[in-house]
């Protein structure tokens, strides 16, 4: 963002790197979990459910990216992608177990 | 990121745009060329003559050729000529070979049925493949290209958020004002073509989603992607050969049968399993140009001896049609000449949005150093990469086409050398840019590009009998259109080179004031 006369603080750079990783990896995890969740929960044939889940997953990836750079701190960026991923993972685990006992 | 949502999005737009802009520029430019893939291939292999289309006659010719050249092959593949693709193409699997090497493909003249000896060239297919594989080993190019598509989509969304007065500013264009004009141009083109941009970036994600986002397939099919694909595209089980000889059914009669099922259907290709055997089967597939979406139902399987209709492809579900339609809009197979040109223009506009963005990033930061005239290392690096990614790529494309006309026809590895020339020309561009000051480097490379593109029609006329005078007289508009587009590109590059080489520059002085006056969007840093 704004360049200070003495250059940018190392902590700022690390925070940006951390946000990038949160967006890239955390965002991918969130998108994958969301796509699985849609696939397992929508009342469709497996192939349609799979298509729908995959098609919508990118919306979640995009939102995760925006969140990771819009929130106030890098820690919040990570929490914002990991907590929903965890919640979705729990739902997915339950749904998968009910379908394949 | 402390400053608020819109500033944070502007920051994200700026930096993802810079880091991925160079690659996205190449992806967009080669993708734009790919809308004329067949036409570029036609120009690259001028040995193939264009004839009036006669599908039934072509099928008879293909059958005759395959029977005398591939009688023992286990399967045949016939692709009919189309409005865009003049050659009749036949291929088969060599029964004595194994693996991919055993696949033999010949191009036939659509009127005589004789094999045409074409020069070894990848033609439009090279740009098409580069567009999504980036000449990288499988599957890394596809991953990277798909990730670039996500970044492009992100760039669009963050761009929309950044420019809140998007529609008001759309009607604002202030030419001749340096940095201000670049921003106006970037916004105007970006907004004008926004629906296309959104469609093209989202659809590119869907094209390889089975690869980049496979979690759903793992969950629904327990990781068995083969059963996912066979449910998606329909099963395709060829029967075993019976070992009893039986004459192959009349292929033109099958064409007529398809015409009674779907009147006016254009046929893309035929697959013939076990030709000459009593268990022969012929699958006729409708041309992709007939639908926006890929349609798995648009094929018919016939008994290869009696010619009786055995089955039709399964119908699509709503989710399939959605996905296939989005993918089909990306590929534009359905587009006729006018719509195809519109696709091309939109593609050029997308390329221009990326290019103007890159130029603006640097231009804004250069202002601080306008007095000393010396750029710090990182800005100089961006300058060199800008030049290489834009004018350098154009030189590479021109180099490919010059190589196509100048390399000896009988040369070993000829098609590979065309590609080598493409990358050599591209690689020389940053070297030249390192040695010359920025504006001069731009101007000189654009001027060379202007000569190279404008010279292509002349070169074509000199070394082949397919110059503009010939192609227009024959009504070969793919050939003539290529030459005219090259000429137009040359003229445009000459204009751009003239701007760069003319002595600068009142703009450098005026630009800071213009930038200050326009504080509404100045946060795009």
Coordinates of C-alpha atoms in Angstrom, one line a residue:
Chain A
X1 CA 0.0 0.0 0.0
X2 CA 1.6 3.3 1.0
X3 CA 5.3 3.2 0.9
X4 CA 7.0 4.8 3.9
X5 CA 10.2 6.7 3.5
X6 CA 12.2 4.0 5.2
X7 CA 10.7 1.1 3.3
X8 CA 8.1 -1.3 4.4
X9 CA 8.2 -3.1 7.8
X10 CA 9.1 -6.7 7.7
X11 CA 6.1 -7.5 9.8
X12 CA 3.9 -6.0 7.2
X13 CA 5.5 -8.1 4.5
X14 CA 5.0 -11.3 6.5
X15 CA 1.4 -10.4 7.1
X16 CA 0.8 -10.0 3.4
X17 CA 2.6 -13.3 2.7
X18 CA 0.4 -15.0 5.4
X19 CA -2.8 -13.5 3.8
X20 CA -1.7 -14.8 0.4
X21 CA -1.2 -18.3 1.8
X22 CA -4.6 -18.1 3.6
X23 CA -6.2 -17.1 0.4
X24 CA -4.4 -19.7 -1.8
X25 CA -4.5 -22.8 0.5
X26 CA -7.3 -21.9 3.0
X27 CA -9.4 -20.7 0.1
X28 CA -8.9 -23.9 -1.8
X29 CA -9.8 -26.0 1.3
X30 CA -12.9 -24.0 1.8
X31 CA -13.9 -24.3 -1.9
X32 CA -13.3 -28.1 -1.8
X33 CA -15.3 -28.5 1.4
X34 CA -18.1 -26.4 0.0
X35 CA -18.2 -28.4 -3.3
X36 CA -18.3 -31.7 -1.4
X37 CA -21.0 -30.4 0.9
X38 CA -23.2 -29.3 -2.1
X39 CA -22.5 -32.6 -3.8
X40 CA -23.6 -34.7 -0.9
X41 CA -26.6 -32.6 0.1
X42 CA -28.4 -31.6 -3.1
X43 CA -31.2 -34.0 -4.1
X44 CA -29.8 -34.9 -7.5
X45 CA -28.2 -37.9 -9.3
X46 CA -24.5 -38.3 -8.4
X47 CA -23.3 -36.9 -11.7
X48 CA -25.5 -33.8 -11.5
X49 CA -24.7 -33.2 -7.8
X50 CA -21.0 -33.5 -8.6
X51 CA -21.3 -31.0 -11.5
X52 CA -23.2 -28.6 -9.4
X53 CA -20.8 -28.8 -6.5
X54 CA -17.8 -28.2 -8.7
X55 CA -19.4 -25.4 -10.6
X56 CA -20.3 -23.5 -7.4
X57 CA -17.0 -24.2 -5.6
X58 CA -15.2 -21.3 -7.4
X59 CA -17.6 -18.8 -5.9
X60 CA -16.4 -19.8 -2.5
X61 CA -12.8 -19.6 -3.6
X62 CA -13.4 -16.1 -4.9
X63 CA -15.1 -15.0 -1.7
X64 CA -12.3 -16.5 0.4
X65 CA -9.8 -14.5 -1.6
X66 CA -11.7 -11.3 -1.1
X67 CA -12.1 -12.0 2.6
X68 CA -8.4 -12.8 3.2
X69 CA -7.4 -9.3 1.9
X70 CA -10.4 -7.4 3.2
X71 CA -10.3 -8.4 6.8
X72 CA -8.4 -6.5 9.5
X73 CA -5.6 -8.9 10.4
X74 CA -3.8 -11.9 8.9
X75 CA -5.0 -14.0 11.8
X76 CA -8.6 -13.1 11.0
X77 CA -7.9 -14.1 7.4
X78 CA -6.9 -17.6 8.5
X79 CA -9.8 -18.0 11.0
X80 CA -12.2 -16.8 8.3
X81 CA -11.3 -19.6 6.0
X82 CA -10.5 -22.3 8.4
X83 CA -13.5 -22.1 10.7
X84 CA -16.1 -22.5 7.9
X85 CA -14.0 -25.2 6.4
X86 CA -14.0 -27.1 9.6
X87 CA -17.8 -26.7 10.0
X88 CA -18.3 -27.9 6.4
X89 CA -15.9 -30.8 7.0
X90 CA -18.1 -31.9 10.0
X91 CA -21.2 -31.7 7.9
X92 CA -19.5 -33.6 5.0
X93 CA -18.3 -36.3 7.4
X94 CA -21.7 -36.8 8.7
X95 CA -23.4 -36.8 5.3
X96 CA -20.8 -39.2 3.8
X97 CA -21.2 -41.5 6.7
X98 CA -25.0 -41.5 6.3
X99 CA -24.7 -42.3 2.6
X100 CA -22.0 -44.9 3.0
X101 CA -22.5 -46.5 6.4
Chain B
X1 CA -6.0 -3.3 4.4
X2 CA -6.5 -0.9 7.3
X3 CA -8.0 1.7 5.1
X4 CA -11.3 0.1 4.3
X5 CA -12.9 -2.4 1.9
X6 CA -12.6 -0.5 -1.3
X7 CA -9.0 0.4 -0.8
X8 CA -8.2 -3.2 0.1
X9 CA -9.8 -4.4 -3.1
X10 CA -7.9 -1.8 -5.1
X11 CA -4.7 -3.0 -3.6
X12 CA -5.6 -6.6 -4.4
X13 CA -6.6 -5.6 -8.0
X14 CA -3.3 -3.8 -8.4
X15 CA -1.0 -6.5 -7.2
X16 CA -2.6 -9.6 -8.6
X17 CA -3.0 -7.7 -11.8
X18 CA 0.7 -7.0 -11.9
X19 CA 1.9 -10.4 -11.0
X20 CA -0.4 -12.3 -13.3
X21 CA -0.9 -9.7 -15.9
X22 CA 2.1 -10.8 -18.0
X23 CA 0.9 -14.4 -18.2
X24 CA -2.7 -13.4 -18.6
X25 CA -1.8 -11.2 -21.5
X26 CA -0.3 -14.2 -23.3
X27 CA -3.2 -16.4 -22.4
X28 CA -5.7 -13.8 -23.7
X29 CA -3.8 -13.1 -26.9
X30 CA -3.4 -16.8 -27.9
X31 CA -6.9 -17.5 -26.8
X32 CA -8.2 -14.7 -29.1
X33 CA -6.2 -16.2 -32.0
X34 CA -7.7 -19.6 -31.2
X35 CA -11.1 -18.3 -32.2
X36 CA -9.7 -18.5 -35.7
X37 CA -7.8 -21.8 -35.1
X38 CA -9.1 -23.5 -38.2
X39 CA -8.5 -20.4 -40.4
X40 CA -4.9 -20.1 -39.1
X41 CA -4.4 -23.8 -39.8
X42 CA -5.7 -23.3 -43.3
X43 CA -3.2 -20.4 -43.8
X44 CA -0.4 -22.5 -42.3
X45 CA -1.2 -25.4 -44.7
X46 CA -2.1 -23.7 -47.9
X47 CA -1.7 -27.0 -49.8
X48 CA -5.3 -28.0 -48.8
X49 CA -7.8 -26.7 -51.3
X50 CA -11.2 -25.4 -50.3
X51 CA -14.1 -26.9 -52.2
X52 CA -17.9 -26.8 -52.1
X53 CA -19.1 -28.9 -49.2
X54 CA -20.7 -32.3 -50.2
X55 CA -20.8 -34.5 -47.1
X56 CA -22.3 -37.6 -48.8
X57 CA -19.6 -37.5 -51.5
X58 CA -16.9 -36.9 -49.0
X59 CA -18.0 -40.0 -47.0
X60 CA -17.8 -42.1 -50.1
X61 CA -14.3 -40.8 -50.8
X62 CA -13.1 -41.4 -47.3
X63 CA -14.4 -45.0 -47.3
X64 CA -12.7 -45.7 -50.6
X65 CA -9.4 -44.3 -49.2
X66 CA -9.6 -46.2 -45.9
X67 CA -10.5 -49.5 -47.6
X68 CA -7.5 -49.3 -49.8
X69 CA -5.1 -48.0 -47.2
X70 CA -6.3 -49.2 -43.8
X71 CA -8.3 -52.4 -44.6
X72 CA -6.9 -54.3 -41.6
X73 CA -7.3 -51.5 -39.0
X74 CA -9.6 -52.2 -36.1
X75 CA -11.2 -48.7 -36.2
X76 CA -11.5 -45.8 -38.5
X77 CA -12.2 -42.1 -37.8
X78 CA -13.5 -39.7 -40.5
X79 CA -13.8 -36.0 -39.9
X80 CA -15.8 -34.2 -42.6
X81 CA -14.8 -30.9 -44.1
X82 CA -16.7 -27.8 -42.8
X83 CA -17.1 -24.2 -43.6
X84 CA -14.0 -23.5 -41.6
X85 CA -11.9 -26.7 -42.1
X86 CA -11.4 -27.5 -45.8
X87 CA -9.7 -30.9 -45.5
X88 CA -11.3 -34.3 -45.3
X89 CA -9.4 -36.0 -42.5
X90 CA -9.2 -39.8 -42.0
X91 CA -7.3 -41.6 -39.3
X92 CA -7.0 -45.1 -38.0
X93 CA -5.0 -47.2 -35.6
X94 CA -2.2 -49.1 -37.1
X95 CA -3.0 -52.8 -36.2
X96 CA 0.7 -53.7 -36.0
X97 CA 1.7 -50.9 -33.6
X98 CA 0.9 -50.3 -29.9
X99 CA 0.5 -47.1 -27.9
X100 CA -0.1 -43.6 -29.2
X101 CA 2.4 -44.0 -32.0
X102 CA 0.1 -46.3 -33.9
X103 CA -2.4 -43.5 -34.6
X104 CA -2.1 -42.5 -38.3
X105 CA -3.9 -39.4 -39.7
X106 CA -4.1 -38.2 -43.3
X107 CA -5.6 -35.2 -44.9
X108 CA -7.6 -35.8 -48.1
X109 CA -8.7 -33.4 -50.8
X110 CA -12.5 -33.1 -50.4
X111 CA -13.1 -33.3 -54.1
X112 CA -10.6 -35.9 -55.4
X113 CA -10.3 -38.0 -52.2
X114 CA -6.5 -38.1 -52.8
X115 CA -4.1 -37.5 -50.0
X116 CA -2.7 -34.0 -49.8
X117 CA 0.9 -33.6 -48.9
X118 CA 0.7 -30.8 -46.4
X119 CA 3.7 -29.0 -44.8
X120 CA 4.4 -30.1 -41.3
X121 CA 2.9 -27.4 -39.1
X122 CA 0.9 -27.1 -35.9
X123 CA -0.9 -24.1 -37.3
X124 CA -3.7 -22.7 -35.2
X125 CA -3.5 -25.7 -32.9
X126 CA -0.2 -24.4 -31.5
X127 CA -1.8 -21.2 -30.2
X128 CA -4.9 -23.1 -29.0
X129 CA -2.7 -25.5 -27.0
X130 CA -0.5 -22.8 -25.7
X131 CA -3.6 -20.9 -24.5
X132 CA -4.3 -23.5 -21.8
X133 CA -1.1 -25.6 -21.5
X134 CA 1.5 -22.8 -21.8
X135 CA 3.9 -25.2 -23.4
X136 CA 4.5 -26.8 -19.9
X137 CA 4.5 -30.5 -19.1
X138 CA 1.1 -32.0 -18.4
X139 CA -0.7 -31.2 -16.1
X140 CA 1.1 -28.1 -14.8
X141 CA 0.2 -25.8 -17.7
X142 CA -3.5 -26.5 -17.3
X143 CA -3.2 -25.9 -13.5
X144 CA -1.4 -22.6 -14.0
X145 CA -3.7 -21.4 -16.8
X146 CA -6.8 -22.3 -14.7
X147 CA -5.4 -20.5 -11.7
X148 CA -4.8 -17.5 -13.9
X149 CA -8.4 -17.6 -14.9
X150 CA -9.4 -17.4 -11.2
X151 CA -7.1 -14.4 -10.8
X152 CA -8.7 -12.8 -13.8
X153 CA -12.2 -13.4 -12.3
X154 CA -10.9 -11.9 -9.0
X155 CA -9.4 -9.0 -11.0
X156 CA -12.8 -8.3 -12.5
X157 CA -14.7 -8.5 -9.2
X158 CA -12.1 -6.3 -7.4
X159 CA -12.1 -4.0 -10.4
X160 CA -15.9 -3.5 -10.2
X161 CA -15.6 -2.9 -6.4
X162 CA -12.8 -0.4 -6.9
X163 CA -14.6 1.7 -9.6
X164 CA -17.9 2.4 -7.8
X165 CA -18.9 5.0 -10.3
X166 CA -18.4 2.4 -13.0
X167 CA -21.2 3.4 -15.3
X168 CA -20.7 7.1 -15.0
X169 CA -17.0 6.7 -15.7
X170 CA -17.8 4.5 -18.7
X171 CA -18.9 7.6 -20.6
X172 CA -15.7 9.5 -19.7
X173 CA -12.8 9.3 -22.0
X174 CA -10.1 12.0 -21.9
X175 CA -7.6 11.3 -24.7
X176 CA -4.2 12.8 -24.9
X177 CA -3.9 13.1 -21.1
X178 CA -1.3 10.5 -20.4
X179 CA -2.0 8.4 -17.4
X180 CA -5.6 9.6 -17.2
X181 CA -6.3 8.4 -20.7
X182 CA -4.9 5.0 -19.9
X183 CA -7.2 4.7 -16.9
X184 CA -10.2 5.9 -18.9
X185 CA -9.4 3.4 -21.6
X186 CA -8.8 0.6 -19.2
X187 CA -12.2 1.3 -17.5
X188 CA -14.2 1.9 -20.7
X189 CA -13.0 -1.3 -22.4
X190 CA -13.3 -3.3 -19.1
X191 CA -16.9 -2.2 -18.6
X192 CA -18.0 -2.4 -22.2
X193 CA -16.9 -6.0 -22.5
X194 CA -17.6 -6.9 -18.9
X195 CA -20.2 -9.6 -19.6
X196 CA -17.8 -11.3 -22.0
X197 CA -15.0 -11.0 -19.5
X198 CA -17.0 -12.5 -16.7
X199 CA -18.2 -15.4 -18.9
X200 CA -14.8 -16.1 -20.3
X201 CA -13.0 -16.3 -16.9
X202 CA -15.7 -18.2 -15.1
X203 CA -16.1 -20.7 -18.0
X204 CA -12.4 -21.4 -18.1
X205 CA -12.6 -22.6 -14.5
X206 CA -15.3 -25.1 -15.5
X207 CA -13.3 -26.5 -18.4
X208 CA -10.8 -28.1 -16.1
X209 CA -12.8 -28.3 -12.9
X210 CA -12.6 -32.1 -12.8
X211 CA -8.9 -31.7 -12.5
X212 CA -8.4 -28.6 -10.3
X213 CA -11.4 -29.2 -7.9
X214 CA -11.8 -33.0 -7.8
X215 CA -13.1 -33.2 -4.2
X216 CA -16.7 -33.7 -5.3
X217 CA -15.7 -36.6 -7.6
X218 CA -13.8 -38.2 -4.7
X219 CA -16.8 -37.8 -2.4
X220 CA -19.6 -38.9 -4.9
X221 CA -17.6 -41.6 -6.8
X222 CA -15.1 -42.6 -4.1
X223 CA -12.3 -41.3 -6.3
X224 CA -13.3 -43.4 -9.3
X225 CA -13.2 -40.6 -11.9
X226 CA -13.7 -43.1 -14.8
X227 CA -17.3 -43.9 -13.7
X228 CA -17.9 -40.1 -13.3
X229 CA -16.9 -39.5 -16.9
X230 CA -18.8 -42.4 -18.3
X231 CA -22.0 -41.1 -16.5
X232 CA -21.3 -37.6 -17.7
X233 CA -20.5 -38.4 -21.4
X234 CA -22.5 -41.6 -21.8
X235 CA -21.0 -45.1 -22.2
X236 CA -19.1 -45.9 -25.3
X237 CA -18.6 -49.6 -25.6
X238 CA -17.4 -50.8 -29.0
X239 CA -18.3 -54.4 -29.8
X240 CA -15.6 -57.1 -30.3
X241 CA -14.8 -58.1 -33.8
X242 CA -16.5 -61.4 -34.8
X243 CA -13.8 -62.4 -37.2
X244 CA -16.5 -62.9 -40.0
X245 CA -16.0 -60.7 -43.0
X246 CA -19.0 -58.6 -44.1
X247 CA -19.1 -55.6 -46.3
X248 CA -19.4 -52.2 -44.6
X249 CA -22.7 -50.4 -45.0
X250 CA -23.1 -47.5 -47.4
X251 CA -21.9 -44.4 -45.4
X252 CA -23.7 -41.8 -47.6
X253 CA -26.9 -43.7 -46.8
X254 CA -26.2 -43.3 -43.1
X255 CA -25.7 -39.6 -43.7
X256 CA -29.1 -39.5 -45.3
X257 CA -30.7 -41.3 -42.4
X258 CA -29.3 -38.7 -39.9
X259 CA -30.7 -36.0 -42.2
X260 CA -34.2 -37.5 -41.7
X261 CA -33.8 -37.6 -37.9
X262 CA -32.4 -34.0 -37.6
X263 CA -33.0 -32.1 -40.9
X264 CA -30.1 -29.9 -41.8
X265 CA -27.7 -31.4 -39.2
X266 CA -24.1 -30.8 -40.1
X267 CA -21.9 -33.9 -39.4
X268 CA -18.7 -33.5 -37.4
X269 CA -17.2 -36.9 -37.5
X270 CA -17.8 -40.7 -37.8
X271 CA -16.2 -43.5 -35.8
X272 CA -16.3 -46.9 -37.4
X273 CA -15.5 -49.9 -35.2
X274 CA -14.5 -53.2 -36.8
X275 CA -14.9 -52.1 -40.5
X276 CA -15.4 -55.0 -42.8
X277 CA -16.4 -57.3 -39.9
X278 CA -19.9 -58.6 -39.3
X279 CA -19.8 -56.8 -35.9
X280 CA -19.1 -53.4 -37.5
X281 CA -20.6 -50.3 -35.9
X282 CA -20.8 -46.7 -37.1
X283 CA -21.3 -43.7 -34.8
X284 CA -22.2 -40.5 -36.5
X285 CA -21.7 -37.3 -34.4
X286 CA -23.2 -34.0 -35.2
X287 CA -20.8 -31.1 -35.7
X288 CA -20.0 -29.0 -32.6
X289 CA -20.9 -26.0 -34.7
X290 CA -24.6 -27.0 -34.5
X291 CA -25.0 -26.3 -30.8
X292 CA -23.9 -23.8 -28.2
X293 CA -23.4 -26.6 -25.7
X294 CA -21.7 -29.9 -26.2
X295 CA -24.5 -32.4 -26.5
X296 CA -23.9 -36.0 -25.7
X297 CA -27.3 -36.9 -27.3
X298 CA -26.3 -35.6 -30.7
X299 CA -24.8 -38.8 -32.0
X300 CA -26.3 -41.9 -33.6
X301 CA -24.9 -45.4 -33.6
X302 CA -25.7 -47.7 -36.6
X303 CA -25.2 -51.3 -37.4
X304 CA -22.1 -51.3 -39.7
X305 CA -23.5 -54.0 -42.0
X306 CA -27.3 -53.5 -42.2
X307 CA -27.2 -49.8 -41.5
X308 CA -30.0 -50.1 -39.0
X309 CA -30.1 -47.4 -36.2
X310 CA -29.0 -49.0 -33.0
X311 CA -29.0 -46.2 -30.5
X312 CA -28.8 -42.5 -29.9
X313 CA -26.7 -40.7 -27.2
X314 CA -28.4 -40.3 -23.9
X315 CA -30.3 -37.0 -23.2
X316 CA -28.6 -34.4 -21.0
X317 CA -29.8 -33.3 -17.5
X318 CA -30.3 -29.6 -16.6
X319 CA -27.0 -29.5 -14.6
X320 CA -25.2 -31.0 -17.6
X321 CA -26.7 -28.5 -20.0
X322 CA -25.8 -25.6 -17.7
X323 CA -22.2 -26.8 -17.5
X324 CA -21.9 -27.6 -21.2
X325 CA -23.5 -24.3 -22.2
X326 CA -21.0 -22.3 -20.1
X327 CA -18.1 -24.3 -21.6
X328 CA -19.6 -24.0 -25.1
X329 CA -19.8 -20.2 -24.8
X330 CA -16.1 -20.1 -24.0
X331 CA -15.2 -22.2 -27.0
X332 CA -17.5 -20.5 -29.4
X333 CA -17.7 -23.5 -31.7
X334 CA -21.3 -22.5 -32.6
X335 CA -20.3 -19.0 -33.8
X336 CA -20.8 -18.1 -37.5
X337 CA -18.5 -15.6 -39.2
X338 CA -19.9 -12.5 -37.7
X339 CA -20.2 -13.8 -34.2
X340 CA -16.7 -15.2 -34.5
X341 CA -15.4 -11.8 -35.4
X342 CA -17.2 -10.4 -32.4
X343 CA -15.5 -13.0 -30.2
X344 CA -12.2 -12.0 -31.7
X345 CA -12.9 -8.3 -31.0
X346 CA -13.9 -9.1 -27.4
X347 CA -10.8 -11.2 -27.0
X348 CA -8.7 -8.3 -28.2
X349 CA -10.5 -6.0 -25.8
X350 CA -9.7 -8.4 -22.9
X351 CA -6.1 -8.4 -24.0
X352 CA -6.1 -4.6 -24.1
X353 CA -7.6 -4.3 -20.6
X354 CA -4.7 -6.4 -19.2
X355 CA -2.2 -4.5 -21.3
X356 CA -3.4 -1.0 -20.3
X357 CA -3.5 -2.2 -16.6
X358 CA 0.2 -3.2 -16.8
X359 CA 1.2 0.0 -18.5
X360 CA -0.7 2.1 -15.9
X361 CA 0.9 0.3 -13.0
X362 CA 4.3 1.4 -14.3
X363 CA 3.3 4.8 -15.6
X364 CA 2.0 5.9 -12.2
X365 CA 5.3 4.9 -10.5
X366 CA 7.5 6.3 -13.2
X367 CA 6.2 9.8 -12.6
X368 CA 8.2 10.1 -9.4
X369 CA 11.4 9.5 -11.3
X370 CA 10.5 11.6 -14.3
X371 CA 13.0 14.3 -13.4
X372 CA 16.0 12.1 -12.9
X373 CA 15.1 9.9 -15.8
X374 CA 16.5 6.8 -14.0
X375 CA 14.3 4.1 -12.8
X376 CA 15.0 2.0 -9.6
X377 CA 15.7 -1.7 -10.3
X378 CA 12.2 -3.0 -9.6
X379 CA 10.5 -0.5 -11.9
X380 CA 13.0 -1.2 -14.6
X381 CA 12.3 -4.9 -14.2
X382 CA 8.6 -4.3 -14.6
X383 CA 9.3 -2.2 -17.7
X384 CA 11.4 -4.9 -19.3
X385 CA 8.7 -7.6 -18.5
X386 CA 6.0 -5.3 -19.8
X387 CA 7.8 -4.9 -23.1
X388 CA 8.7 -8.6 -23.4
X389 CA 5.2 -9.8 -22.5
X390 CA 3.4 -7.5 -25.0
X391 CA 5.5 -6.5 -27.9
X392 CA 7.8 -9.5 -27.5
X393 CA 4.8 -11.9 -27.7
X394 CA 3.6 -10.2 -30.9
X395 CA 7.1 -10.6 -32.4
X396 CA 6.9 -14.3 -31.4
X397 CA 3.6 -14.7 -33.2
X398 CA 4.9 -13.0 -36.3
X399 CA 8.0 -15.1 -36.1
X400 CA 5.9 -18.3 -36.1
X401 CA 4.1 -17.3 -39.3
X402 CA 7.3 -16.2 -41.1
X403 CA 8.9 -19.5 -40.1
X404 CA 5.8 -21.2 -41.5
X405 CA 6.4 -19.7 -44.9
X406 CA 10.3 -19.7 -45.0
X407 CA 11.4 -23.0 -43.5
X408 CA 12.0 -25.6 -46.2
X409 CA 8.9 -27.8 -46.7
X410 CA 10.9 -31.1 -46.4
X411 CA 12.8 -30.1 -43.3
X412 CA 13.1 -32.6 -40.4
X413 CA 11.1 -31.5 -37.3
X414 CA 9.7 -28.6 -39.2
X415 CA 6.7 -28.0 -37.0
X416 CA 8.9 -28.0 -33.9
X417 CA 11.1 -25.4 -35.6
X418 CA 8.2 -23.1 -36.1
X419 CA 7.6 -23.2 -32.4
X420 CA 11.3 -22.7 -31.7
X421 CA 11.2 -19.6 -33.8
X422 CA 8.2 -18.3 -31.8
X423 CA 10.0 -18.7 -28.5
X424 CA 13.4 -17.5 -29.9
X425 CA 11.8 -14.2 -31.1
X426 CA 10.0 -13.9 -27.8
X427 CA 13.2 -14.5 -25.8
X428 CA 15.1 -11.9 -27.8
X429 CA 12.6 -9.3 -26.8
X430 CA 13.6 -8.9 -23.1
X431 CA 17.3 -8.9 -24.2
X432 CA 16.7 -6.0 -26.5
X433 CA 14.6 -4.2 -23.9
X434 CA 17.4 -4.5 -21.4
X435 CA 19.8 -2.7 -23.7
X436 CA 17.5 0.1 -24.8
X437 CA 15.7 2.8 -22.8
X438 CA 12.0 1.9 -22.2
X439 CA 10.3 4.1 -24.8
X440 CA 12.9 3.3 -27.4
X441 CA 12.6 -0.4 -26.7
X442 CA 8.8 -0.2 -27.1
X443 CA 9.0 1.8 -30.2
X444 CA 11.6 -0.3 -31.9
X445 CA 10.0 -3.6 -31.1
X446 CA 6.6 -2.3 -32.2
X447 CA 8.1 -1.0 -35.4
X448 CA 9.7 -4.4 -36.1
X449 CA 6.3 -6.0 -35.3
X450 CA 4.6 -3.7 -37.7
X451 CA 7.0 -4.7 -40.5
X452 CA 6.7 -8.3 -39.7
X453 CA 2.9 -8.4 -39.7
X454 CA 2.4 -6.0 -42.6
X455 CA 4.9 -8.1 -44.6
X456 CA 3.1 -11.3 -44.1
X457 CA 0.6 -10.9 -47.0
X458 CA 3.5 -10.0 -49.3
X459 CA 5.5 -12.9 -48.1
X460 CA 2.5 -15.2 -48.6
X461 CA 2.0 -13.9 -52.1
X462 CA 5.7 -14.4 -53.0
X463 CA 6.3 -17.9 -51.7
X464 CA 2.9 -19.5 -52.3
X465 CA 0.2 -19.0 -55.0
X466 CA -2.2 -17.8 -52.3
X467 CA -1.6 -14.1 -52.1
X468 CA -4.5 -11.7 -51.6
X469 CA -5.2 -11.3 -55.4
X470 CA -5.5 -15.1 -55.7
X471 CA -7.5 -15.8 -52.5
X472 CA -10.0 -13.0 -53.0
X473 CA -10.5 -14.1 -56.6
X474 CA -11.1 -17.7 -55.5
X475 CA -13.4 -16.6 -52.6
X476 CA -11.1 -18.2 -50.1
X477 CA -12.0 -15.8 -47.2
X478 CA -10.1 -17.6 -44.5
X479 CA -6.9 -17.1 -46.4
X480 CA -7.7 -13.6 -47.4
X481 CA -9.0 -12.7 -43.9
X482 CA -5.8 -13.9 -42.4
X483 CA -3.7 -11.7 -44.7
X484 CA -5.9 -8.7 -44.2
X485 CA -5.9 -9.1 -40.4
X486 CA -2.1 -9.3 -40.5
X487 CA -2.0 -6.2 -42.6
X488 CA -4.3 -4.4 -40.1
X489 CA -2.3 -5.6 -37.2
X490 CA 0.8 -4.2 -38.9
X491 CA -0.8 -0.8 -39.4
X492 CA -1.9 -0.7 -35.8
X493 CA 1.5 -1.5 -34.6
X494 CA 3.1 1.1 -36.9
X495 CA 0.7 3.7 -35.4
X496 CA 1.7 2.6 -31.8
X497 CA 5.4 2.6 -32.7
X498 CA 5.1 6.1 -34.2
X499 CA 3.6 7.3 -30.9
X500 CA 6.4 5.7 -28.9
X501 CA 9.3 6.9 -31.1
X502 CA 8.1 10.5 -31.5
X503 CA 10.0 12.7 -29.1
X504 CA 8.4 12.7 -25.7
X505 CA 6.7 14.3 -24.0
X506 CA 4.4 16.9 -22.8
X507 CA 2.5 14.2 -20.9
X508 CA 5.1 13.7 -18.3
X509 CA 4.6 17.2 -17.0
X510 CA 0.9 17.3 -17.2
X511 CA 0.1 13.9 -15.9
X512 CA 0.6 14.6 -12.1
X513 CA -1.9 17.4 -12.2
X514 CA -4.4 15.2 -14.1
X515 CA -3.9 12.4 -11.6
X516 CA -4.5 14.8 -8.7
X517 CA -7.6 16.2 -10.3
X518 CA -9.1 12.8 -10.7
X519 CA -8.9 11.7 -7.1
X520 CA -12.0 9.6 -7.3
X521 CA -10.2 6.6 -8.8
X522 CA -6.7 7.6 -7.8
X523 CA -6.6 4.9 -5.2
X524 CA -6.0 2.4 -7.9
X525 CA -2.3 2.5 -7.2

